[in-house]
PDB file of C-alpha atoms in Angstrom:
ATOM      1  CA  MET A 350     -63.585   4.376  11.658  1.00  0.00           C
ATOM      2  CA  VAL A 351     -64.675   6.770   8.960  1.00  0.00           C
ATOM      3  CA  SER A 352     -63.079   6.885   5.565  1.00  0.00           C
ATOM      4  CA  GLY A 353     -61.323  10.181   4.938  1.00  0.00           C
ATOM      5  CA  ASP A 354     -61.956  10.529   1.228  1.00  0.00           C
ATOM      6  CA  GLY A 355     -64.234  13.230  -0.080  1.00  0.00           C
ATOM      7  CA  GLU A 356     -66.932  10.857  -1.310  1.00  0.00           C
ATOM      8  CA  GLY A 357     -67.201   9.163   2.073  1.00  0.00           C
ATOM      9  CA  ILE A 358     -67.524  12.509   3.801  1.00  0.00           C
ATOM     10  CA  ALA A 359     -70.154  13.821   1.430  1.00  0.00           C
ATOM     11  CA  ALA A 360     -72.257  10.740   1.960  1.00  0.00           C
ATOM     12  CA  ASN A 361     -72.431  11.345   5.705  1.00  0.00           C
ATOM     13  CA  THR A 362     -73.433  14.987   5.894  1.00  0.00           C
ATOM     14  CA  THR A 363     -76.677  14.252   7.726  1.00  0.00           C
ATOM     15  CA  HIS A 364     -74.854  14.237  11.048  1.00  0.00           C
ATOM     16  CA  THR A 365     -74.923  17.258  13.341  1.00  0.00           C
ATOM     17  CA  ARG A 366     -72.448  19.088  15.523  1.00  0.00           C
ATOM     18  CA  GLY A 367     -71.764  18.250  19.141  1.00  0.00           C
ATOM     19  CA  SER A 368     -71.098  14.737  20.377  1.00  0.00           C
ATOM     20  CA  SER A 369     -72.208  13.322  17.035  1.00  0.00           C
ATOM     21  CA  SER A 370     -69.421  15.282  15.353  1.00  0.00           C
ATOM     22  CA  TRP A 371     -67.005  12.506  16.355  1.00  0.00           C
ATOM     23  CA  TRP A 372     -67.606  11.058  12.885  1.00  0.00           C
ATOM     24  CA  ILE A 373     -66.008  14.229  11.561  1.00  0.00           C
ATOM     25  CA  VAL A 374     -63.365  14.653  14.244  1.00  0.00           C
ATOM     26  CA  LEU A 375     -61.844  11.207  14.080  1.00  0.00           C
ATOM     27  CA  PRO A 376     -60.612  11.332  10.466  1.00  0.00           C
ATOM     28  CA  LEU A 377     -58.573  14.497  11.047  1.00  0.00           C
ATOM     29  CA  ALA A 378     -56.966  13.157  14.193  1.00  0.00           C
ATOM     30  CA  GLY A 379     -54.794  11.288  11.726  1.00  0.00           C
ATOM     31  CA  TRP A 380     -53.288  14.592  10.515  1.00  0.00           C
ATOM     32  CA  LEU A 381     -49.778  13.321  11.111  1.00  0.00           C
ATOM     33  CA  GLY A 382     -47.972  16.246   9.591  1.00  0.00           C
ATOM     34  CA  SER A 383     -44.433  15.072  10.251  1.00  0.00           C
ATOM     35  CA  TYR A 384     -41.949  14.746   7.434  1.00  0.00           C
ATOM     36  CA  GLY A 385     -41.402  11.021   7.882  1.00  0.00           C
ATOM     37  CA  CYS A 386     -44.981   9.992   7.154  1.00  0.00           C
ATOM     38  CA  GLY A 387     -45.009  11.294   3.600  1.00  0.00           C
ATOM     39  CA  ILE A 388     -45.682   9.268   0.500  1.00  0.00           C
ATOM     40  CA  ASP A 389     -44.437   9.078  -3.051  1.00  0.00           C
ATOM     41  CA  THR A 390     -46.896  11.285  -4.930  1.00  0.00           C
ATOM     42  CA  ALA A 391     -46.000   9.743  -8.263  1.00  0.00           C
ATOM     43  CA  VAL A 392     -48.948   7.436  -7.539  1.00  0.00           C
ATOM     44  CA  LEU A 393     -52.119   9.537  -7.526  1.00  0.00           C
ATOM     45  CA  ASN A 394     -54.581   9.510  -4.655  1.00  0.00           C
ATOM     46  CA  PRO A 395     -52.780   6.965  -2.441  1.00  0.00           C
ATOM     47  CA  VAL A 396     -53.815   6.143   1.104  1.00  0.00           C
ATOM     48  CA  PRO A 397     -50.879   6.692   3.497  1.00  0.00           C
ATOM     49  CA  VAL A 398     -50.249   3.485   5.448  1.00  0.00           C
ATOM     50  CA  ILE A 399     -47.474   2.214   7.669  1.00  0.00           C
ATOM     51  CA  GLY A 400     -44.878   0.429   5.588  1.00  0.00           C
ATOM     52  CA  THR A 401     -45.344   2.576   2.510  1.00  0.00           C
ATOM     53  CA  ALA A 402     -46.083   6.029   3.887  1.00  0.00           C
ATOM     54  CA  LEU A 403     -42.598   6.171   5.365  1.00  0.00           C
ATOM     55  CA  ASN A 404     -41.040   5.953   1.913  1.00  0.00           C
ATOM     56  CA  HIS A 405     -41.151   9.615   0.938  1.00  0.00           C
ATOM     57  CA  ASN A 406     -39.142  11.098  -1.915  1.00  0.00           C
ATOM     58  CA  ALA A 407     -37.996  14.487  -0.681  1.00  0.00           C
ATOM     59  CA  ALA A 408     -37.620  17.604  -2.762  1.00  0.00           C
ATOM     60  CA  PRO A 409     -34.287  19.439  -2.561  1.00  0.00           C
ATOM     61  CA  ASN A 410     -33.299  20.497   0.963  1.00  0.00           C
ATOM     62  CA  GLN A 411     -35.705  17.891   2.425  1.00  0.00           C
ATOM     63  CA  ASP A 412     -38.688  20.094   1.508  1.00  0.00           C
ATOM     64  CA  LEU A 413     -37.529  22.725   4.020  1.00  0.00           C
ATOM     65  CA  VAL A 414     -38.046  26.447   3.506  1.00  0.00           C
ATOM     66  CA  VAL A 415     -34.751  28.262   3.013  1.00  0.00           C
ATOM     67  CA  GLY A 416     -34.074  31.901   3.834  1.00  0.00           C
ATOM     68  CA  LEU A 417     -34.608  32.196   7.585  1.00  0.00           C
ATOM     69  CA  ASP A 418     -34.435  35.121   9.984  1.00  0.00           C
ATOM     70  CA  ASP A 419     -32.376  35.291  13.188  1.00  0.00           C
ATOM     71  CA  HIS A 420     -35.091  33.367  15.034  1.00  0.00           C
ATOM     72  CA  GLY A 421     -35.168  30.535  12.506  1.00  0.00           C
ATOM     73  CA  TRP A 422     -38.471  31.514  10.879  1.00  0.00           C
ATOM     74  CA  PRO A 423     -38.887  32.009   7.116  1.00  0.00           C
ATOM     75  CA  LEU A 424     -38.340  35.497   5.775  1.00  0.00           C
ATOM     76  CA  ARG A 425     -41.582  37.021   4.482  1.00  0.00           C
ATOM     77  CA  ALA A 426     -40.004  39.793   2.399  1.00  0.00           C
ATOM     78  CA  GLY A 427     -36.734  40.784   0.784  1.00  0.00           C
ATOM     79  CA  ALA A 428     -34.228  39.207  -1.570  1.00  0.00           C
ATOM     80  CA  GLY A 429     -33.538  36.315   0.805  1.00  0.00           C
ATOM     81  CA  MET A 430     -37.139  35.121   0.884  1.00  0.00           C
ATOM     82  CA  ASP A 431     -37.673  31.588  -0.419  1.00  0.00           C
ATOM     83  CA  PRO A 432     -39.771  31.508  -3.630  1.00  0.00           C
ATOM     84  CA  ALA A 433     -41.879  28.877  -1.857  1.00  0.00           C
ATOM     85  CA  ILE A 434     -43.334  31.691   0.251  1.00  0.00           C
ATOM     86  CA  THR A 435     -44.579  33.477  -2.862  1.00  0.00           C
ATOM     87  CA  GLU A 436     -46.059  30.245  -4.185  1.00  0.00           C
ATOM     88  CA  ALA A 437     -47.835  29.645  -0.860  1.00  0.00           C
ATOM     89  CA  ARG A 438     -49.392  33.095  -1.235  1.00  0.00           C
ATOM     90  CA  ARG A 439     -50.572  32.179  -4.731  1.00  0.00           C
ATOM     91  CA  PHE A 440     -52.106  29.085  -3.168  1.00  0.00           C
ATOM     92  CA  TYR A 441     -53.924  31.121  -0.497  1.00  0.00           C
ATOM     93  CA  ASP A 442     -55.098  33.797  -2.934  1.00  0.00           C
ATOM     94  CA  THR A 443     -56.481  31.067  -5.186  1.00  0.00           C
ATOM     95  CA  LEU A 444     -57.979  29.011  -2.376  1.00  0.00           C
ATOM     96  CA  GLN A 445     -59.831  31.752  -0.481  1.00  0.00           C
ATOM     97  CA  ALA A 446     -62.896  30.561   1.526  1.00  0.00           C
ATOM     98  CA  PRO A 447     -66.701  30.555   1.247  1.00  0.00           C
ATOM     99  CA  ASN A 448     -68.130  34.043   0.612  1.00  0.00           C
ATOM    100  CA  PRO A 449     -64.720  35.762   0.339  1.00  0.00           C
ATOM    101  CA  THR A 450     -64.317  39.512   0.744  1.00  0.00           C
ATOM    102  CA  ASP A 451     -61.400  41.851   0.110  1.00  0.00           C
ATOM    103  CA  GLN A 452     -58.879  41.771   2.947  1.00  0.00           C
ATOM    104  CA  PRO A 453     -55.888  44.042   3.667  1.00  0.00           C
ATOM    105  CA  VAL A 454     -52.776  41.957   3.024  1.00  0.00           C
ATOM    106  CA  ASP A 455     -49.162  42.827   3.851  1.00  0.00           C
ATOM    107  CA  TYR A 456     -47.498  41.323   0.766  1.00  0.00           C
ATOM    108  CA  PRO A 457     -47.345  42.206  -2.955  1.00  0.00           C
ATOM    109  CA  ASP A 458     -49.641  40.481  -5.403  1.00  0.00           C
ATOM    110  CA  PRO A 459     -47.943  37.063  -5.767  1.00  0.00           C
ATOM    111  CA  PHE A 460     -49.053  36.789  -9.398  1.00  0.00           C
ATOM    112  CA  SER A 461     -48.312  40.260 -10.766  1.00  0.00           C
ATOM    113  CA  GLY A 462     -45.940  41.739  -8.193  1.00  0.00           C
ATOM    114  CA  ALA A 463     -48.234  44.760  -7.760  1.00  0.00           C
ATOM    115  CA  PRO A 464     -48.011  46.534  -4.397  1.00  0.00           C
ATOM    116  CA  ALA A 465     -49.993  45.167  -1.478  1.00  0.00           C
ATOM    117  CA  ALA A 466     -53.666  46.099  -1.686  1.00  0.00           C
ATOM    118  CA  PRO A 467     -56.920  44.637  -0.347  1.00  0.00           C
ATOM    119  CA  ARG A 468     -57.960  41.535  -2.279  1.00  0.00           C
ATOM    120  CA  LYS A 469     -59.739  38.226  -1.853  1.00  0.00           C
ATOM    121  CA  THR A 470     -57.583  35.597  -0.194  1.00  0.00           C
ATOM    122  CA  ALA A 471     -57.770  32.868   2.430  1.00  0.00           C
ATOM    123  CA  PRO A 472     -58.732  34.074   5.941  1.00  0.00           C
ATOM    124  CA  LEU A 473     -55.831  35.951   7.516  1.00  0.00           C
ATOM    125  CA  THR A 474     -56.492  34.817  11.086  1.00  0.00           C
ATOM    126  CA  LEU A 475     -57.625  31.602  12.712  1.00  0.00           C
ATOM    127  CA  ASP A 476     -60.673  33.359  14.165  1.00  0.00           C
ATOM    128  CA  ALA A 477     -61.630  34.552  10.678  1.00  0.00           C
ATOM    129  CA  TRP A 478     -61.127  31.032   9.325  1.00  0.00           C
ATOM    130  CA  LYS A 479     -63.422  29.592  12.004  1.00  0.00           C
ATOM    131  CA  GLN A 480     -66.052  32.200  11.193  1.00  0.00           C
ATOM    132  CA  ALA A 481     -65.821  31.497   7.449  1.00  0.00           C
ATOM    133  CA  PHE A 482     -66.254  27.764   7.988  1.00  0.00           C
ATOM    134  CA  GLN A 483     -68.915  28.066  10.701  1.00  0.00           C
ATOM    135  CA  ILE A 484     -66.857  26.612  13.540  1.00  0.00           C
ATOM    136  CA  PRO A 485     -68.816  27.371  16.749  1.00  0.00           C
ATOM    137  CA  VAL A 486     -67.264  30.175  18.785  1.00  0.00           C
ATOM    138  CA  ARG A 487     -66.572  30.060  22.475  1.00  0.00           C
ATOM    139  CA  SER A 488     -69.186  32.016  24.435  1.00  0.00           C
ATOM    140  CA  PRO A 489     -68.218  34.762  26.921  1.00  0.00           C
ATOM    141  CA  ASN A 490     -67.399  33.290  30.332  1.00  0.00           C
ATOM    142  CA  GLU A 491     -67.631  29.757  28.924  1.00  0.00           C
ATOM    143  CA  SER A 492     -64.904  27.496  30.283  1.00  0.00           C
ATOM    144  CA  ILE A 493     -62.676  25.787  27.774  1.00  0.00           C
ATOM    145  CA  SER A 494     -63.866  22.372  28.972  1.00  0.00           C
ATOM    146  CA  ALA A 495     -67.515  23.373  28.564  1.00  0.00           C
ATOM    147  CA  TYR A 496     -66.827  24.760  25.092  1.00  0.00           C
ATOM    148  CA  ARG A 497     -65.079  21.569  24.032  1.00  0.00           C
ATOM    149  CA  ALA A 498     -67.889  19.412  25.380  1.00  0.00           C
ATOM    150  CA  ARG A 499     -70.504  21.505  23.578  1.00  0.00           C
ATOM    151  CA  THR A 500     -68.724  21.472  20.235  1.00  0.00           C
ATOM    152  CA  GLY A 501     -67.311  17.930  20.248  1.00  0.00           C
ATOM    153  CA  VAL A 502     -63.661  19.012  20.453  1.00  0.00           C
ATOM    154  CA  VAL A 503     -61.206  16.246  21.391  1.00  0.00           C
ATOM    155  CA  VAL A 504     -57.790  16.623  23.063  1.00  0.00           C
ATOM    156  CA  TYR A 505     -55.064  13.991  22.723  1.00  0.00           C
ATOM    157  CA  TYR A 506     -51.321  13.405  22.581  1.00  0.00           C
ATOM    158  CA  ASN A 507     -49.936  12.273  19.235  1.00  0.00           C
ATOM    159  CA  SER A 508     -47.407   9.693  20.376  1.00  0.00           C
ATOM    160  CA  ASN A 509     -46.459   7.946  17.152  1.00  0.00           C
ATOM    161  CA  GLU A 510     -44.643  10.764  15.305  1.00  0.00           C
ATOM    162  CA  LEU A 511     -45.470  14.398  16.098  1.00  0.00           C
ATOM    163  CA  GLY A 512     -45.077  14.107  19.847  1.00  0.00           C
ATOM    164  CA  LEU A 513     -47.397  17.059  20.513  1.00  0.00           C
ATOM    165  CA  GLY A 514     -50.582  17.714  22.447  1.00  0.00           C
ATOM    166  CA  ARG A 515     -53.451  18.426  20.055  1.00  0.00           C
ATOM    167  CA  GLU A 516     -56.889  20.025  20.152  1.00  0.00           C
ATOM    168  CA  LEU A 517     -59.121  18.884  17.310  1.00  0.00           C
ATOM    169  CA  GLY A 518     -62.505  20.278  16.295  1.00  0.00           C
ATOM    170  CA  CYS A 519     -64.725  20.051  13.221  1.00  0.00           C
ATOM    171  CA  ALA A 520     -67.991  21.429  11.874  1.00  0.00           C
ATOM    172  CA  GLU A 521     -70.168  21.356   8.803  1.00  0.00           C
ATOM    173  CA  PHE A 522     -70.695  24.523   6.777  1.00  0.00           C
ATOM    174  CA  ASP A 523     -72.793  25.766   3.885  1.00  0.00           C
ATOM    175  CA  ASP A 524     -70.934  25.427   0.597  1.00  0.00           C
ATOM    176  CA  LYS A 525     -73.304  25.939  -2.284  1.00  0.00           C
ATOM    177  CA  GLY A 526     -71.981  27.602  -5.416  1.00  0.00           C
ATOM    178  CA  GLU A 527     -71.137  25.190  -8.218  1.00  0.00           C
ATOM    179  CA  SER A 528     -72.152  22.172  -6.156  1.00  0.00           C
ATOM    180  CA  GLU A 529     -75.806  23.198  -6.578  1.00  0.00           C
ATOM    181  CA  VAL A 530     -75.355  23.352 -10.351  1.00  0.00           C
ATOM    182  CA  ARG A 531     -73.829  19.858 -10.390  1.00  0.00           C
ATOM    183  CA  GLY A 532     -76.451  18.500  -8.008  1.00  0.00           C
ATOM    184  CA  ALA A 533     -73.727  17.663  -5.491  1.00  0.00           C
ATOM    185  CA  PRO A 534     -74.047  18.002  -1.696  1.00  0.00           C
ATOM    186  CA  THR A 535     -73.935  21.579  -0.428  1.00  0.00           C
ATOM    187  CA  ARG A 536     -72.595  20.832   3.057  1.00  0.00           C
ATOM    188  CA  GLY A 537     -68.840  20.959   3.480  1.00  0.00           C
ATOM    189  CA  ILE A 538     -66.618  19.880   6.360  1.00  0.00           C
ATOM    190  CA  ALA A 539     -63.917  21.942   8.071  1.00  0.00           C
ATOM    191  CA  CYS A 540     -61.550  20.695  10.761  1.00  0.00           C
ATOM    192  CA  TYR A 541     -58.727  22.312  12.676  1.00  0.00           C
ATOM    193  CA  VAL A 542     -56.072  20.925  14.993  1.00  0.00           C
ATOM    194  CA  THR A 543     -54.072  23.173  17.296  1.00  0.00           C
ATOM    195  CA  ASN A 544     -50.695  21.805  18.376  1.00  0.00           C
ATOM    196  CA  TYR A 545     -49.320  22.344  21.881  1.00  0.00           C
ATOM    197  CA  GLY A 546     -45.897  21.757  23.436  1.00  0.00           C
ATOM    198  CA  THR A 547     -42.646  23.620  23.931  1.00  0.00           C
ATOM    199  CA  THR A 548     -40.702  20.669  22.541  1.00  0.00           C
ATOM    200  CA  PHE A 549     -41.498  17.521  20.604  1.00  0.00           C
ATOM    201  CA  ARG A 550     -41.935  14.273  22.570  1.00  0.00           C
ATOM    202  CA  ASP A 551     -42.706  16.038  25.864  1.00  0.00           C
ATOM    203  CA  THR A 552     -45.614  13.754  26.740  1.00  0.00           C
ATOM    204  CA  ASN A 553     -46.698  15.130  30.099  1.00  0.00           C
ATOM    205  CA  ASN A 554     -46.331  18.847  29.444  1.00  0.00           C
ATOM    206  CA  SER A 555     -47.644  18.760  25.860  1.00  0.00           C
ATOM    207  CA  LEU A 556     -50.852  16.982  26.823  1.00  0.00           C
ATOM    208  CA  ARG A 557     -51.313  19.225  29.853  1.00  0.00           C
ATOM    209  CA  MET A 558     -50.887  22.354  27.721  1.00  0.00           C
ATOM    210  CA  ALA A 559     -53.445  21.033  25.242  1.00  0.00           C
ATOM    211  CA  GLU A 560     -55.902  20.258  28.025  1.00  0.00           C
ATOM    212  CA  GLU A 561     -55.488  23.764  29.459  1.00  0.00           C
ATOM    213  CA  GLY A 562     -55.348  25.487  26.059  1.00  0.00           C
ATOM    214  CA  LEU A 563     -52.024  27.148  26.878  1.00  0.00           C
ATOM    215  CA  HIS A 564     -49.090  28.091  24.636  1.00  0.00           C
ATOM    216  CA  PRO A 565     -50.262  26.858  21.209  1.00  0.00           C
ATOM    217  CA  LYS A 566     -47.493  26.235  18.675  1.00  0.00           C
ATOM    218  CA  ASN A 567     -49.608  26.442  15.525  1.00  0.00           C
ATOM    219  CA  THR A 568     -52.899  25.359  14.002  1.00  0.00           C
ATOM    220  CA  VAL A 569     -53.364  23.360  10.817  1.00  0.00           C
ATOM    221  CA  CYS A 570     -56.726  23.159   9.057  1.00  0.00           C
ATOM    222  CA  ILE A 571     -58.284  20.946   6.406  1.00  0.00           C
ATOM    223  CA  THR A 572     -61.513  21.507   4.492  1.00  0.00           C
ATOM    224  CA  TYR A 573     -63.760  19.535   2.184  1.00  0.00           C
ATOM    225  CA  ARG A 574     -65.704  21.797  -0.187  1.00  0.00           C
ATOM    226  CA  PRO A 575     -68.183  20.025  -2.484  1.00  0.00           C
ATOM    227  CA  SER A 576     -68.471  23.199  -4.560  1.00  0.00           C
ATOM    228  CA  ALA A 577     -64.903  22.739  -5.791  1.00  0.00           C
ATOM    229  CA  GLU A 578     -63.969  20.763  -8.875  1.00  0.00           C
ATOM    230  CA  PRO A 579     -63.484  17.044  -8.157  1.00  0.00           C
ATOM    231  CA  GLY A 580     -59.881  16.395  -7.189  1.00  0.00           C
ATOM    232  CA  TYR A 581     -59.548  19.854  -5.642  1.00  0.00           C
ATOM    233  CA  GLN A 582     -62.178  19.568  -2.928  1.00  0.00           C
ATOM    234  CA  ILE A 583     -59.781  19.011  -0.004  1.00  0.00           C
ATOM    235  CA  GLN A 584     -57.458  21.895   0.850  1.00  0.00           C
ATOM    236  CA  PHE A 585     -55.333  23.209   3.730  1.00  0.00           C
ATOM    237  CA  TYR A 586     -54.601  26.315   5.842  1.00  0.00           C
ATOM    238  CA  THR A 587     -52.021  27.009   8.575  1.00  0.00           C
ATOM    239  CA  TYR A 588     -51.859  29.588  11.385  1.00  0.00           C
ATOM    240  CA  ASP A 589     -49.146  30.369  13.917  1.00  0.00           C
ATOM    241  CA  GLY A 590     -49.451  30.342  17.696  1.00  0.00           C
ATOM    242  CA  ASN A 591     -50.923  33.842  17.650  1.00  0.00           C
ATOM    243  CA  GLY A 592     -53.570  32.823  15.131  1.00  0.00           C
ATOM    244  CA  ASP A 593     -52.006  34.623  12.151  1.00  0.00           C
ATOM    245  CA  ARG A 594     -51.980  32.893   8.767  1.00  0.00           C
ATOM    246  CA  ARG A 595     -48.611  31.581   7.674  1.00  0.00           C
ATOM    247  CA  GLU A 596     -47.094  30.218   4.481  1.00  0.00           C
ATOM    248  CA  TRP A 597     -45.410  27.344   6.304  1.00  0.00           C
ATOM    249  CA  ALA A 598     -45.712  25.021   9.254  1.00  0.00           C
ATOM    250  CA  GLN A 599     -43.073  23.371  11.417  1.00  0.00           C
ATOM    251  CA  LEU A 600     -44.187  19.931  12.545  1.00  0.00           C
ATOM    252  CA  ASP A 601     -40.840  18.301  13.343  1.00  0.00           C
ATOM    253  CA  THR A 602     -37.382  19.228  14.623  1.00  0.00           C
ATOM    254  CA  LEU A 603     -35.875  19.870  11.181  1.00  0.00           C
ATOM    255  CA  GLY A 604     -37.594  23.150  10.395  1.00  0.00           C
ATOM    256  CA  PRO A 605     -40.497  24.827   8.590  1.00  0.00           C
ATOM    257  CA  ARG A 606     -41.913  23.493   5.338  1.00  0.00           C
ATOM    258  CA  PRO A 607     -44.186  25.297   2.867  1.00  0.00           C
ATOM    259  CA  VAL A 608     -47.967  25.066   2.690  1.00  0.00           C
ATOM    260  CA  PRO A 609     -49.691  23.057   1.337  1.00  0.00           C
ATOM    261  CA  GLN A 610     -46.850  20.618   0.644  1.00  0.00           C
ATOM    262  CA  VAL A 611     -46.202  20.014   4.351  1.00  0.00           C
ATOM    263  CA  CYS A 612     -49.820  18.871   4.668  1.00  0.00           C
ATOM    264  CA  MET A 613     -49.727  16.557   1.664  1.00  0.00           C
ATOM    265  CA  THR A 614     -46.706  14.774   3.097  1.00  0.00           C
ATOM    266  CA  CYS A 615     -49.269  12.724   5.001  1.00  0.00           C
ATOM    267  CA  HIS A 616     -52.576  13.572   3.342  1.00  0.00           C
ATOM    268  CA  GLY A 617     -51.439  12.444  -0.091  1.00  0.00           C
ATOM    269  CA  GLY A 618     -52.009  14.018  -3.467  1.00  0.00           C
ATOM    270  CA  TYR A 619     -49.741  16.545  -5.121  1.00  0.00           C
ATOM    271  CA  TYR A 620     -49.466  20.292  -5.614  1.00  0.00           C
ATOM    272  CA  ASP A 621     -50.850  21.521  -8.920  1.00  0.00           C
ATOM    273  CA  ALA A 622     -48.503  24.409  -9.674  1.00  0.00           C
ATOM    274  CA  GLU A 623     -50.617  25.521 -12.634  1.00  0.00           C
ATOM    275  CA  ARG A 624     -53.851  25.717 -10.650  1.00  0.00           C
ATOM    276  CA  HIS A 625     -52.063  26.675  -7.405  1.00  0.00           C
ATOM    277  CA  LEU A 626     -54.080  24.165  -5.383  1.00  0.00           C
ATOM    278  CA  ALA A 627     -53.633  20.789  -3.724  1.00  0.00           C
ATOM    279  CA  ARG A 628     -54.981  17.931  -5.813  1.00  0.00           C
ATOM    280  CA  PHE A 629     -56.176  14.480  -4.747  1.00  0.00           C
ATOM    281  CA  ALA A 630     -55.498  15.079  -1.051  1.00  0.00           C
ATOM    282  CA  ARG A 631     -57.694  13.326   1.490  1.00  0.00           C
ATOM    283  CA  PHE A 632     -58.695  13.159   5.118  1.00  0.00           C
ATOM    284  CA  LEU A 633     -57.009  10.478   7.238  1.00  0.00           C
ATOM    285  CA  PRO A 634     -58.586   8.048   9.710  1.00  0.00           C
ATOM    286  CA  LEU A 635     -57.655   7.988  13.374  1.00  0.00           C
ATOM    287  CA  ASP A 636     -55.801   5.028  14.823  1.00  0.00           C
ATOM    288  CA  PRO A 637     -56.660   5.133  18.540  1.00  0.00           C
ATOM    289  CA  ASN A 638     -53.779   2.773  19.241  1.00  0.00           C
ATOM    290  CA  VAL A 639     -51.181   5.471  18.555  1.00  0.00           C
ATOM    291  CA  VAL A 640     -52.660   8.447  20.425  1.00  0.00           C
ATOM    292  CA  VAL A 641     -53.161   9.150  24.116  1.00  0.00           C
ATOM    293  CA  PHE A 642     -56.420  10.750  25.275  1.00  0.00           C
TER     294      PHE A 642
END
């Protein structure tokens, strides 16, 4: 298996897309995402492992977002909105993506409170995220199975904790910027995993939905950008079932949790509230013994 840390990834950027992209795909298949697999982030840069990763110290309210609408989703405006939503927007506006451009957002400036106006932020849709990180697009009239075979996408059922069908794909992308100045690699890695299933632990239907590409629940993304400052090179994005960017993700039966903290529950590291970025997070290896292909 491939090590999921940034240095290990950077050292292997000579590989290409397609079937050889398994070296990229396998680490992200370990995106566990459920609350129970978190770790105590008092120890920096730990590797989540069974036996220790289950010992997670929760923030108040079990890390859940408070302030929900009638459908159980976090409020995105108004007095009842959880401050974690504003902080997630600071995270996204800081994080952005390669070659960012001004985008029309539907929320006030999370730093100044100024009215909503076009500004640079993380991609607002999953399609835009894939374009920014050079994920191959599906060609017109191309079947989903042919697209997955061409791009090295893998489908599996996560049986050990999430209990969801999953579609996982990765690609390399150009990421120059400061990495050229430092003499670091200029090829980054971006991976996404789309979750499928109407309920958790529905083995047959969840895997079937993933195979057919039907009824996605959400998509979580992880990127390695060598242009970023060391310690901040691995970051996260989340999108809902319609492909719209969201400030949270729900990956268990308890409820939604804010981004990027929900990701670091399993990927380690901690949230730097001063820099508004994840720090010391890492990719995870795949254990083929706990997934069903």
